[in-house]
mmCIF file with all atom_site columns, C-alpha atoms in Angstrom:
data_model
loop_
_atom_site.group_PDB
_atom_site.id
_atom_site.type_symbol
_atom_site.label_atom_id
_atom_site.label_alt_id
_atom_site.label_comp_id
_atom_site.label_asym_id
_atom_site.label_entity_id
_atom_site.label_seq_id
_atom_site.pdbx_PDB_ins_code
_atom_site.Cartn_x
_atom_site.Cartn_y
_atom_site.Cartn_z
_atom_site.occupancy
_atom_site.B_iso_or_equiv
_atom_site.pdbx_formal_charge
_atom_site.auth_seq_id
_atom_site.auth_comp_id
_atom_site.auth_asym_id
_atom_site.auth_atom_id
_atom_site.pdbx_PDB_model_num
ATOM 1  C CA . UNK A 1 1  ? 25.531 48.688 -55.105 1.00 0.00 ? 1  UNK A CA 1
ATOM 2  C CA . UNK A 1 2  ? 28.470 46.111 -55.618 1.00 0.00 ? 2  UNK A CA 1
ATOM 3  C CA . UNK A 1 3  ? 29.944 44.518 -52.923 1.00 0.00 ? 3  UNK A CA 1
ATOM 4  C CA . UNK A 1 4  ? 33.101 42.378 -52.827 1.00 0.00 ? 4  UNK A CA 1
ATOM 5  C CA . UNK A 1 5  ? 33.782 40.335 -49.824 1.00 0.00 ? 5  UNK A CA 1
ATOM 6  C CA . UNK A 1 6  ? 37.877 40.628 -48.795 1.00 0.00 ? 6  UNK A CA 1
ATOM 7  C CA . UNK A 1 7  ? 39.301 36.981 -48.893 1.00 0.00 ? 7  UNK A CA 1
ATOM 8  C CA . UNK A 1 8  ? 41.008 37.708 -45.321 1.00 0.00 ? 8  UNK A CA 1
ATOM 9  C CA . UNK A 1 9  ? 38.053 38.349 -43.787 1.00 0.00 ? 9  UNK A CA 1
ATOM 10 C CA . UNK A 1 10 ? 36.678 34.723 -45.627 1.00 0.00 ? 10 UNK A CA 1
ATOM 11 C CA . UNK A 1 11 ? 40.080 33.550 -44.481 1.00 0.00 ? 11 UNK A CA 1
ATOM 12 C CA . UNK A 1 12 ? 39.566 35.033 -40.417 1.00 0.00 ? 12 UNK A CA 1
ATOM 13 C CA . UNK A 1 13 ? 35.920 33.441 -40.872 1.00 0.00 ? 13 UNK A CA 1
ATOM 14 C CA . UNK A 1 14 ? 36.705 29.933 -42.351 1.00 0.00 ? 14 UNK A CA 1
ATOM 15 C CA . UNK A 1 15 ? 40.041 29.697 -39.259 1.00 0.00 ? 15 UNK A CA 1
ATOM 16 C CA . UNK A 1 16 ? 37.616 30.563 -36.497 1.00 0.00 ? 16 UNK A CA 1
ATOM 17 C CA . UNK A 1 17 ? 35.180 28.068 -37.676 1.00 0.00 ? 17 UNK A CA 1
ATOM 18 C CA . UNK A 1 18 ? 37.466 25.697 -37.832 1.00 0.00 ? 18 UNK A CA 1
ATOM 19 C CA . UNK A 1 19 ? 38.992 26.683 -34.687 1.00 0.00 ? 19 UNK A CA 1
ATOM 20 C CA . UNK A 1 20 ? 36.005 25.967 -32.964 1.00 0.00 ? 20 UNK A CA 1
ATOM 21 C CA . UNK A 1 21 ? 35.065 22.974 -34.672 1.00 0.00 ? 21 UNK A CA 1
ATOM 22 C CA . UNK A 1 22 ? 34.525 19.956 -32.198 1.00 0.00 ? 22 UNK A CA 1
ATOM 23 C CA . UNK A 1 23 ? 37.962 17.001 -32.400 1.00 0.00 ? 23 UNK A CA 1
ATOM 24 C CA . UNK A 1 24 ? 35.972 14.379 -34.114 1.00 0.00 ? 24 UNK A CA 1
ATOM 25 C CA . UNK A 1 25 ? 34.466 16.819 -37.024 1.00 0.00 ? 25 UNK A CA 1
ATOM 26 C CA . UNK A 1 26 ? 38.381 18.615 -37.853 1.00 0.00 ? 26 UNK A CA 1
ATOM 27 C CA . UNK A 1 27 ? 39.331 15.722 -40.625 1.00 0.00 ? 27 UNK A CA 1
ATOM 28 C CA . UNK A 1 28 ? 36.500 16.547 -42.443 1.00 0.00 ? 28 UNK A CA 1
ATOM 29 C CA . UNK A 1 29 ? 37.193 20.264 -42.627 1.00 0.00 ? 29 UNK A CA 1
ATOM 30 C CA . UNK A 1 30 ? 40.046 20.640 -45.183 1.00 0.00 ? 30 UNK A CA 1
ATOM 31 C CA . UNK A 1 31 ? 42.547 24.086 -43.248 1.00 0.00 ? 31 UNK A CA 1
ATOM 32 C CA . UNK A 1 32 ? 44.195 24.082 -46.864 1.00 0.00 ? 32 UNK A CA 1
ATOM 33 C CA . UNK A 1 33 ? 40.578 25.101 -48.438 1.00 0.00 ? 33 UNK A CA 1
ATOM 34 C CA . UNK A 1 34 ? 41.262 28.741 -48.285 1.00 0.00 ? 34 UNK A CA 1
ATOM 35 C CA . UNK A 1 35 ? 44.922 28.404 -50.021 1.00 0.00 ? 35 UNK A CA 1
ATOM 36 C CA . UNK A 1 36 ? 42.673 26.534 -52.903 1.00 0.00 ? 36 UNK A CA 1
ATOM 37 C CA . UNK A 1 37 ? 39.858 29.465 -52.646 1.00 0.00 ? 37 UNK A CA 1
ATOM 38 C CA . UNK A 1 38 ? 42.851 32.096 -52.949 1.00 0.00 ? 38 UNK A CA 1
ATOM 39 C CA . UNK A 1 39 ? 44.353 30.677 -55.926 1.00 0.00 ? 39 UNK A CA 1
ATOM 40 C CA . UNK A 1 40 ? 40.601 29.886 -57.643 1.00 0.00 ? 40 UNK A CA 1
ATOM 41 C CA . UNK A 1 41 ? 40.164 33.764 -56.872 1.00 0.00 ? 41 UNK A CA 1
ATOM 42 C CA . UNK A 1 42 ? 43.538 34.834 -58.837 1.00 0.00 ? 42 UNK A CA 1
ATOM 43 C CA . UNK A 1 43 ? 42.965 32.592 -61.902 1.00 0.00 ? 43 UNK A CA 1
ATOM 44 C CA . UNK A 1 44 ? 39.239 34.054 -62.122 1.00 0.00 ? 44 UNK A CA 1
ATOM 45 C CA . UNK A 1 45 ? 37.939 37.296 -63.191 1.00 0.00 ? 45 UNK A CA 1
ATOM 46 C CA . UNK A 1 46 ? 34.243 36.747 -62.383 1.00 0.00 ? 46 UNK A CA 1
ATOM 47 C CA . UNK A 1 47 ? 35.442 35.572 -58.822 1.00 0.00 ? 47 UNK A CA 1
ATOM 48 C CA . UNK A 1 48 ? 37.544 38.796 -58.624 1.00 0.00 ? 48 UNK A CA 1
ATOM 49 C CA . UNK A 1 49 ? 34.389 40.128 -59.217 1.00 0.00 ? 49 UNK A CA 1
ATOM 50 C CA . UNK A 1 50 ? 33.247 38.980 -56.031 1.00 0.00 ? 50 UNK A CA 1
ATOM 51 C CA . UNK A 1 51 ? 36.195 38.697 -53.463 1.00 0.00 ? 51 UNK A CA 1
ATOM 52 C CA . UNK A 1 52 ? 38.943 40.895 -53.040 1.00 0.00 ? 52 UNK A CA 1
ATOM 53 C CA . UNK A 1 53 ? 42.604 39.690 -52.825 1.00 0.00 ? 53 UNK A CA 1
#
């Protein structure tokens, strides 16, 4: 059985995280990650393999 995880549910997941992240731990977390993830995703077959855009 294959399954392929959407990136906007990845996308929902990584904002609510970071939503809820305490003030002093927010610089660490990187908001722009999931623009990065999206355009690893597009470049990649074998990620395409594994997330849907």
């Amino acid at each position: 059985m294959e399954v392929r995880i959407p990136l906007d549910t990845v996308e929902k997941i990584h904002q609510f995280i970071y939503d809820h992240l305490d003030e002093k731990y927010k610089g660490i977390v990187d908001p722009s990650g999931m623009d990065a993830l999206k355009e690893r995703v597009a470049d990649s077959p074998a990620l395409q393999d594994i997330f849907k855009l």
